[in-house]
Each structure stands twice: as structure tokens, then as C-alpha cells.
Coordinates of C-alpha atoms and ligand atoms in Angstrom, one line a residue:
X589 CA 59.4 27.2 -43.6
X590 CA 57.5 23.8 -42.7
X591 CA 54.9 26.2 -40.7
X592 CA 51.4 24.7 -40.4
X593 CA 48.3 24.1 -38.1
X594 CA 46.1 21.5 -37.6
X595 CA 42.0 21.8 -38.2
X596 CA 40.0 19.6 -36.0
X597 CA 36.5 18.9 -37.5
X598 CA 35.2 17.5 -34.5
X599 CA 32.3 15.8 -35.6
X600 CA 31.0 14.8 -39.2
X601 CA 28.2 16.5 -40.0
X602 CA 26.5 13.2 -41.5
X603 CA 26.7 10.4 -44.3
X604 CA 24.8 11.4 -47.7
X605 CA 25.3 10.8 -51.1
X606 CA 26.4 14.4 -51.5
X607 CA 29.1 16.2 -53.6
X608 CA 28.2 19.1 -55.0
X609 CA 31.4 19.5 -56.7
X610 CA 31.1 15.9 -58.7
X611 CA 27.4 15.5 -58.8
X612 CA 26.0 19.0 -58.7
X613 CA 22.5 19.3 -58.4
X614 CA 21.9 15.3 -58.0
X615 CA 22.4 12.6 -55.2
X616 CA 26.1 11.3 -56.2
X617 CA 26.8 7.6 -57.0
X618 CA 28.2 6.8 -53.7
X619 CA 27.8 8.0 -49.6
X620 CA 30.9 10.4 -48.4
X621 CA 31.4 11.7 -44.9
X622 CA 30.7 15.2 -44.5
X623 CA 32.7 17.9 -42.3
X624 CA 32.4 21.3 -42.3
X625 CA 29.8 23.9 -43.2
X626 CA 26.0 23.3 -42.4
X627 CA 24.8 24.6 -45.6
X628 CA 26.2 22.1 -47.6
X629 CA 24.0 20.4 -50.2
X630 CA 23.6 19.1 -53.7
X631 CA 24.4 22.4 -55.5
X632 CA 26.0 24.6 -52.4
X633 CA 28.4 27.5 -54.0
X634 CA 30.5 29.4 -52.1
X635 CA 28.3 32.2 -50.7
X636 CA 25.7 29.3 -49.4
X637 CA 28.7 27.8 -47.6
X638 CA 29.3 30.8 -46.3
X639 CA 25.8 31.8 -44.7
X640 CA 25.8 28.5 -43.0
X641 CA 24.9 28.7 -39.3
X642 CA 27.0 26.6 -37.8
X643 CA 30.5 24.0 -39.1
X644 CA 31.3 20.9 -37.3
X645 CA 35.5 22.7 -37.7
X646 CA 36.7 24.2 -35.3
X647 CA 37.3 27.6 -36.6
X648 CA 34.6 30.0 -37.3
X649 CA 35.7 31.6 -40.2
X650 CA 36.2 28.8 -42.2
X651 CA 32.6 27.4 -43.6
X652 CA 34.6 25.3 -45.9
X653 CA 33.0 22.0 -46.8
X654 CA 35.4 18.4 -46.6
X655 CA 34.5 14.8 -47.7
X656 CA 35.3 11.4 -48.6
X657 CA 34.3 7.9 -48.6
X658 CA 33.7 6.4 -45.9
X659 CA 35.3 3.3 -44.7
X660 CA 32.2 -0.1 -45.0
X661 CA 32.5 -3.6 -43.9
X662 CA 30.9 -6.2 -46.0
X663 CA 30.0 -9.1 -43.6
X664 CA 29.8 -12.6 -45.6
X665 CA 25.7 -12.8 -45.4
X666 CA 25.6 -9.5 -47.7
X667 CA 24.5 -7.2 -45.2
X668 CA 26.5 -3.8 -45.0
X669 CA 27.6 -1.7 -41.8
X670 CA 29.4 1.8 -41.7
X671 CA 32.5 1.3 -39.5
X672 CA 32.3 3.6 -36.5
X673 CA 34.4 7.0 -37.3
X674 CA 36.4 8.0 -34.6
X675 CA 35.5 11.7 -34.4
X676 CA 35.6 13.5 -37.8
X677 CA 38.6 14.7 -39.3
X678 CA 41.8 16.1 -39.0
X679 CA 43.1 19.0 -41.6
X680 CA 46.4 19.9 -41.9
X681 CA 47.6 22.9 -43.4
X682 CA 50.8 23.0 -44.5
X683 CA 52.5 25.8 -45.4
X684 CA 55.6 24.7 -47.9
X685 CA 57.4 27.5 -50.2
X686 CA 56.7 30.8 -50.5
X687 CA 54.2 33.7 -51.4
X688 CA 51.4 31.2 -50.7
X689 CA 47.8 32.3 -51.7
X690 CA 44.9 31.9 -49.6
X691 CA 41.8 29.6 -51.9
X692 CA 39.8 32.1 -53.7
X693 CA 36.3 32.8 -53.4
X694 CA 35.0 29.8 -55.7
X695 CA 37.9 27.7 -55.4
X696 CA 37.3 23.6 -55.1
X697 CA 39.5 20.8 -56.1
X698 CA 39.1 16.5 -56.3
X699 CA 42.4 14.7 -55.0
X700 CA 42.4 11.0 -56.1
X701 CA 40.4 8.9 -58.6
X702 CA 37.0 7.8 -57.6
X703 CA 37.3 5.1 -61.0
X704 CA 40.6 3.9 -60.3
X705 CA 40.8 0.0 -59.1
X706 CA 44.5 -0.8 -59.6
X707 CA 48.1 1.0 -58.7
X708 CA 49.9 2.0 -61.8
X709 CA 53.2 0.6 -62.7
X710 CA 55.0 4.0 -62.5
X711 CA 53.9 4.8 -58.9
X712 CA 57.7 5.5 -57.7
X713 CA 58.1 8.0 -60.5
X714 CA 58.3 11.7 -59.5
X715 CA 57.2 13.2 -62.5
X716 CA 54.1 12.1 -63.8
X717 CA 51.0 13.8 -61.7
X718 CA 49.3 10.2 -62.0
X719 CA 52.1 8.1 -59.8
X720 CA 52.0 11.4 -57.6
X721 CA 48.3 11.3 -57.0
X722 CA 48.4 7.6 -56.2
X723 CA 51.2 8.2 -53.5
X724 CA 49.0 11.0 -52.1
X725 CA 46.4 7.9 -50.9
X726 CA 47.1 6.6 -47.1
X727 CA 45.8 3.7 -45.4
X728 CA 47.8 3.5 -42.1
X729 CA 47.5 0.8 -38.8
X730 CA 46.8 2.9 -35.8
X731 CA 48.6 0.9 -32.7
X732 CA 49.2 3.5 -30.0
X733 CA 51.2 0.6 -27.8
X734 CA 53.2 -0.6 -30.3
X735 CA 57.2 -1.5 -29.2
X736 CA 57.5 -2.4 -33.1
X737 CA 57.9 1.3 -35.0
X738 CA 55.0 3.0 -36.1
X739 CA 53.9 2.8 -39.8
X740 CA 54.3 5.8 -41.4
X741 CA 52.2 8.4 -42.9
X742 CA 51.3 7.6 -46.8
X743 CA 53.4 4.4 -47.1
X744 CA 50.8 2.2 -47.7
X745 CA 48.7 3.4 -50.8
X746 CA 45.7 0.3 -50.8
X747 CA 43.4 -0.9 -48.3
X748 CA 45.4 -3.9 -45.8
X749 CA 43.6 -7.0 -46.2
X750 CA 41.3 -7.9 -43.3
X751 CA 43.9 -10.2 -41.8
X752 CA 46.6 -7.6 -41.8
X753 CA 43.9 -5.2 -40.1
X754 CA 43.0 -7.4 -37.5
X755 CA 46.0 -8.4 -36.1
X756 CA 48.1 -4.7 -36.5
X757 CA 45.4 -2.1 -36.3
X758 CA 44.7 -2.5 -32.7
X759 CA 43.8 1.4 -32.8
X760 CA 41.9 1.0 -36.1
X761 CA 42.6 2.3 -39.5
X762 CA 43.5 6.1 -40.8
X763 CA 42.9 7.1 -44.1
X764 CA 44.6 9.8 -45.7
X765 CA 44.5 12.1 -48.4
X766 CA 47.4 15.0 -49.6
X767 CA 45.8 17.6 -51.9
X768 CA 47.8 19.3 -54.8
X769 CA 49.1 22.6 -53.9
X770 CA 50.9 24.3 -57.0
X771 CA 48.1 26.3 -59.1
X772 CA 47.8 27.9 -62.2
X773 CA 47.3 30.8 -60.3
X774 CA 43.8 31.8 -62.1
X775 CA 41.3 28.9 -62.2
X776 CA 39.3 28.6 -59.0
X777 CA 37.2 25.2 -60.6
X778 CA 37.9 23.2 -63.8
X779 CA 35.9 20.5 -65.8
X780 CA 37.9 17.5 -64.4
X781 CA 38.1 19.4 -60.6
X782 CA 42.0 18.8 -60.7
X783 CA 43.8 20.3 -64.2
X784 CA 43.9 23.4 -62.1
X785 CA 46.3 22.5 -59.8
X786 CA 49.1 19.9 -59.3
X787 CA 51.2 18.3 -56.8
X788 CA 55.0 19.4 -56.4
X789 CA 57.5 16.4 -56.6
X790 CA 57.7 15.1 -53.6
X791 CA 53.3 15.0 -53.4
X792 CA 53.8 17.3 -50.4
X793 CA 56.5 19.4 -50.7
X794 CA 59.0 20.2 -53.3
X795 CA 58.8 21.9 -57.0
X796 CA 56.2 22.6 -58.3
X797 CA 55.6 21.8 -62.4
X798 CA 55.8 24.2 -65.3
X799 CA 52.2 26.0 -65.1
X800 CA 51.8 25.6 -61.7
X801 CA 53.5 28.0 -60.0
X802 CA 51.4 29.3 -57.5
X803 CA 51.5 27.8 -54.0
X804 CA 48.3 27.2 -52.1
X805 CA 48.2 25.9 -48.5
X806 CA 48.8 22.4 -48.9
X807 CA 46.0 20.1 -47.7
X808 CA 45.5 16.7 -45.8
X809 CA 42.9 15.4 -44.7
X810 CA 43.0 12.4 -41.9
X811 CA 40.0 10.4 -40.8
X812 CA 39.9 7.1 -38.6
X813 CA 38.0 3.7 -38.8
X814 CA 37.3 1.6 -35.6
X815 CA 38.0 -1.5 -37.6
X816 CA 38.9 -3.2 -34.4
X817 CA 34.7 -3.4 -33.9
X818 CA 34.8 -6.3 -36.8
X819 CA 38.0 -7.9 -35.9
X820 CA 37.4 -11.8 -36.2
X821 CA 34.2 -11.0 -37.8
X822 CA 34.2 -12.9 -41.2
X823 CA 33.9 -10.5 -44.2
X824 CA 36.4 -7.3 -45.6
X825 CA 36.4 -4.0 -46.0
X826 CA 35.4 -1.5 -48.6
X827 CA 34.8 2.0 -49.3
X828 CA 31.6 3.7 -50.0
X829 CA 31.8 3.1 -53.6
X830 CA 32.2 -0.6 -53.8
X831 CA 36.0 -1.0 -54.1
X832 CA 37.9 -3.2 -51.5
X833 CA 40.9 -2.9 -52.3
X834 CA 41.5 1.1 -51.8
X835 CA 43.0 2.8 -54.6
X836 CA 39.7 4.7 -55.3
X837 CA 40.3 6.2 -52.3
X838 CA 39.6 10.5 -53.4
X839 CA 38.3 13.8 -51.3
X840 CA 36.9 16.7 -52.1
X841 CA 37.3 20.5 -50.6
X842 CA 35.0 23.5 -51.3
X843 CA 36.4 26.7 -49.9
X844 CA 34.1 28.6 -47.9
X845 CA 37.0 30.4 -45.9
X846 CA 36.9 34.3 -45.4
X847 CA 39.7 34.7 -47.7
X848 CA 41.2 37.5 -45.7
X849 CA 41.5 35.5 -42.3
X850 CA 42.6 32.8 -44.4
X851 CA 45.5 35.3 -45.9
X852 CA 46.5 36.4 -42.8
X853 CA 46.4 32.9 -40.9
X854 CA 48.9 32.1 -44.1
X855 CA 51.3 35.0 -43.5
X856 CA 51.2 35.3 -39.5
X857 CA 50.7 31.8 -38.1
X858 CA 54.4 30.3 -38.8
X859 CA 53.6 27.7 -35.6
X860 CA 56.2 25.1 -36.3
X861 CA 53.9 22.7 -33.9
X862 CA 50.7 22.9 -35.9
X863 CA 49.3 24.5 -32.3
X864 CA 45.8 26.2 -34.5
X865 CA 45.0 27.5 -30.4
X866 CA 48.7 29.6 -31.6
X867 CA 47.0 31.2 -34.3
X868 CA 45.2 34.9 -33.4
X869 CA 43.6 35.2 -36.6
X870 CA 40.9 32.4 -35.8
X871 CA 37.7 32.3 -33.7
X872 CA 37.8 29.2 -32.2
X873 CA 34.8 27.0 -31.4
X874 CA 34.5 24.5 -28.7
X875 CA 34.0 20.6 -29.8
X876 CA 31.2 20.0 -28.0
X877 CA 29.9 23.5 -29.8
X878 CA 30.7 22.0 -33.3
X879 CA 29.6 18.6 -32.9
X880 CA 26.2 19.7 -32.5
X881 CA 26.3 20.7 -35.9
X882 CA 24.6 18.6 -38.1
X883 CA 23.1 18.0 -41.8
X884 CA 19.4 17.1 -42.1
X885 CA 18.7 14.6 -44.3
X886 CA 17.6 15.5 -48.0
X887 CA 14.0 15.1 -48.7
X888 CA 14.8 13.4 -51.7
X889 CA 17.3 10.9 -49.7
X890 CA 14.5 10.4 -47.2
X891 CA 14.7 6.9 -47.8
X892 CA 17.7 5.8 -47.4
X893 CA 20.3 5.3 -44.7
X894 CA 24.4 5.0 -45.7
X895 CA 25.3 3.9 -42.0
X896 CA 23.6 0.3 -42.0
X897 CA 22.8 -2.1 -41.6
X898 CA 22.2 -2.0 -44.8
X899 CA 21.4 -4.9 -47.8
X900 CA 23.4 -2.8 -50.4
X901 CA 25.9 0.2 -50.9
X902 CA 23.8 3.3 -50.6
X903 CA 23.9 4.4 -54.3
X904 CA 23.8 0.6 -55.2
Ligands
NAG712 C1 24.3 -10.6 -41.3 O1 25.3 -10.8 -40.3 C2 25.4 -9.7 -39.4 C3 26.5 -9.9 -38.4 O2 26.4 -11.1 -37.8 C4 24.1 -9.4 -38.7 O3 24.1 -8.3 -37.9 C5 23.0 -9.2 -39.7 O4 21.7 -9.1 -39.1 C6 23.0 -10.4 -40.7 N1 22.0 -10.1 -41.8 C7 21.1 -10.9 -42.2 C8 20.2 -10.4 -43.4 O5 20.9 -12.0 -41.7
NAG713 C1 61.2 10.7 -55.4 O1 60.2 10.6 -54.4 C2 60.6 9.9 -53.3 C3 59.4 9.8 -52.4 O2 58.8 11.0 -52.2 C4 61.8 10.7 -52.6 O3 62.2 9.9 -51.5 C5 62.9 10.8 -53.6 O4 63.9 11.6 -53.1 C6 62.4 11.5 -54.9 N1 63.5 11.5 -55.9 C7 63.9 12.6 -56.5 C8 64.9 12.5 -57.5 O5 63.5 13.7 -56.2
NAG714 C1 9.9 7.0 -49.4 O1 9.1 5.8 -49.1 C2 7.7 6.2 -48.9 C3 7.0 4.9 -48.4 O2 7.3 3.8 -49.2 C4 7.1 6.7 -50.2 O3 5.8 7.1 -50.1 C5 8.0 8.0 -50.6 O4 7.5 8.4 -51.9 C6 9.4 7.7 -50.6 N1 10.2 8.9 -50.8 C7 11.2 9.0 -51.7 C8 11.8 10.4 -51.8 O5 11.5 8.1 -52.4

């Protein structure tokens, strides 16, 4: 029952102010780091996703599109650097309760709040979406060598202060991100990119809410920051839209999956391991293949770079 498989997106396939799911048709406010399908732009739908010619993921018939912010350090003098990614991204697909429905052609979703700048005082609640949401948000010390025990997975739900980072995240910093997975079983997109869907109790697992009873795979999505490259360098972290203290932390997901693979990856591939090399459904691409699949830079973003150095957030 807690079958699932891990995604590698080896590479991201570059830093732009894109989302076409938030900003469609314009540059958005802030950078995000881009995995997945090739054809991925300011207004990409589905079928463009799907006619890409390459994804930085690992398995060909998924031309999905995955993003967030990503992780900036502000050095004291004002000037802005990206902090190196450690590969691209890790998605998990969990597969928790039963009859689950592969995305739908059209189907995208927002997890997180892009405007929030402050934990809510209900976050150990389990039954308002908003303190559920907010406990979906990672920020986790990476210390391979550690004799202390490990921190765990979505415990910490704010950005550690530089201090904190420089003396515990000797491996750097993973940020993560749990999508909803109960649906309303008919929307594929709505206004706000979330009323659709909702997250069950326990934000990855358990019941899902009155209206929501359809399951979906549940996503999460795990990228890593060498913050150890700025350790005892005077200035703090931020994300790509300005806030340092990491409770706007959000993603995005377009589906661009053949729906069909995706169906029978759901009902087939019970891997207990998360082994994706397990699963017979997918064509599997090597890394080296799918790093060398990259995003051109917009005309109309010709201008500007969101790595650094740089005087000011791209997006301002
Ligand atoms: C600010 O400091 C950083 C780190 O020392 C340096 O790389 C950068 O060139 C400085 N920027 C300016 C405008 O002096
Ligand atoms: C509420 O959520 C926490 C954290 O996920 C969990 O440990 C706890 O068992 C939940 N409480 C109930 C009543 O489900
Ligand atoms: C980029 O800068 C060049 C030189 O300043 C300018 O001619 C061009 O119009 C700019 N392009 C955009 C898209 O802003």
C-alpha cells in the first residue's frame, strides 16, 4: 500500500522567470528552477509539453514540466548569487489509498503560497487545508556523516538562519515540497490552481476531505542547495522572490505524462523501494542523455540573468 518510485530529473533545464501556470503568457514576478519538458514556456499547454524534444526526467514518457524557487544568497554589499543546485530534482510518487487516477490531460496544480511571509498560528491542526499546506514546506540540513540523528523530512517548515546552516548543513540544504493528492475528481485547473485538490490529513497520507475523494499520485518534489559554498560568508539566504525567512516557499506541476503509461505505472509498479529501474512501463533515459536538455533563453528575457552575480532579484 505505500508503493512508489522515485523520478530523477537529472539536470534543470535552466533559471527563467517562467510559470506558465501563474503568469501565463508574461515573464512571472520572480526566477524558478525548471525541470522537465523542453517545450516549456510562458503559455506551454499540455499538447506543447508534450511535442517537446527532449526532458531533463528521466523517463521518456513523462514531458511533464516541475518548478520552484530557487534558493539565493544575499551577500552584505547587495550583490546576489544563485546557490549552486546539486543536480536537479528528485520526484517521488507516492502511491497512498486506493483506485488512484493517473493526472489528466490538462491537469496542473500550485502547492504552497508564493505571498505567504509568516507560519499561521494553527499550523499543528489537521483539519484546516491552510496549516496542512504550511506543514507540506521542508527545509532540511543535509549531513551525510552525522553521529547525531538525521533531521527529518518536513519537520522544519522556514528557512534555518545562516548560522544554523553553516554549522549543521555540512551537505547543504534540501528543500521540499508535498503536493495535495485528493481531487474533485473533475477539474484538471482552477482559478486559484489549488481549490481542485486538497491534501489528506496527515499532508501525505491519510483521509482525504469531503469533495475530494479522488486520489492522485501523491507528489514531492526534493531539490538541494550547496549552501556550504557561502559558509562564513557574511550575508543570508533567500528565495527567488525576496523572502528570507521561507514560508513562501511553493512549486508548480504541469502534466505532460502519456496518461496511459502513467495509468499503468500506477496500477503495476507496487515497488515498495521506490526502485523507478523496477517499473516496465517506463523508457528510461540516461543522465548524461537528459542533462543535455536544456531551455534557451526567451527573447524577451534576453537581458537578464537569474544566476548572478547579480545587483537585484531577477523580477526586482
Ligand atoms: C560583493 O561581494 C561579493 C562577495 O565578496 C563579490 O563577489 C562581489 O563582487 C561584490 N559586489 C560588489 C558590487 O562589490
Ligand atoms: C495530526 O498530524 C500529526 C502530524 O502529521 C500526526 O502525528 C497526528 O497523529 C495527527 N493527529 C490526528 C488526530 O490525526
Ligand atoms: C537588451 O539590451 C539591448 C542593449 O541595451 C537592447 O538593445 C535590447 O532592446 C534589450 N532587449 C530587451 C528584450 O530588453
Amino acid at each position: 500500500s505505500d508503493a512508489f518510485w522515485r523520478l530523477p530529473c537529472y539536470s534543470r533545464l535552466g533559471v527563467f522567470r517562467i510559470d506558465p501556470i501563474v503568469s501565463r503568457g508574461a515573464p512571472s514576478t520572480h526566477a524558478h528552477t525548471l525541470h522537465g519538458a523542453q517545450n516549456l514556456n510562458f503559455k506551454s499547454t499540455y499538447y506543447d509539453l508534450l511535442s517537446s524534444s527532449c526532458t531533463s526526467c528521466a523517463v521518456l514518457q513523462d514531458m511533464s514540466a516541475y518548478w520552484t524557487p530557487p534558493l539565493m544568497f544575499y551577500h552584505l554589499n547587495g550583490t546576489i548569487d544563485i546557490v549552486p543546485q546539486v543536480g536537479g530534482m528528485l520526484i517521488y510518487y507516492h502511491l497512498f489509498g486506493e483506485n488512484i487516477k493517473a493526472f489528466p490531460i490538462g491537469f496542473e496544480m500550485v502547492a504552497g503560497d508564493a505571498g505567504r511571509r509568516s507560519a499561521s498560528t494553527l499550523l499543528t491542526d489537521n483539519t484546516t487545508q491552510t496549516a496542512l499546506a504550511q506543514r507540506a514546506v521542508g527545509f532540511t540540513c543535509l549531513d551525510y556523516k552525522a553521529t547525531a540523528k538525521a533531521e527529518g523530512a518536513l519537520e522544519r517548515h522556514h528557512l534555518p538562519h545562516k548560522s544554523i546552516i553553516d554549522s549543521k548543513c555540512t551537505d547543504g540544504l534540501r528543500l521540499e515540497l508535498m503536493f495535495p493528492s485528493c481531487w474533485d475528481g473533475t477539474s484538471v485547473a482552477t482559478h486559484d490552481h489549488k481549490s481542485h485538490v486538497a491534501y489528506p490529513h496527515l499532508v501525505r497520507e491519510g483521509k482525504c476531505p469531503d469533495g475530494f475523494e479522488s486520489r492522485l499520485p501523491a507528489l514531492y518534489y526534493e531539490t538541494v542547495w550547496n549552501t556550504a559554498a557561502f559558509r562564513d560568508i557574511d550575508g543570508h539566504f533567500l528565495l527567488s522572490n525576496g523572502d528570507h525567512r521561507g514560508y513562501s516557499y511553493h512549486g508548480d506541476f504541469q502534466n505532460g505524462w502519456d496518461t496511459d503509461v502513467l495509468q499503468r505505472a500506477i496500477n503495476n509498479c507496487r515497488n515498495s523501494l521506490g526502485l523507478i529501474d523496477d517499473c516496465k512501463e517506463f523508457s528510461l533515459q540516461s543522465p548524461s542523455k537528459a542533462s543535455r536538455c536544456t531551455l534557451a533563453t526567451p527573447a524577451i528575457l534576453a537581458n537578464e540573468s537569474c544566476i548572478g552575480p547579480q545587483a537585484r532579484l531577477c523580477g526586482n
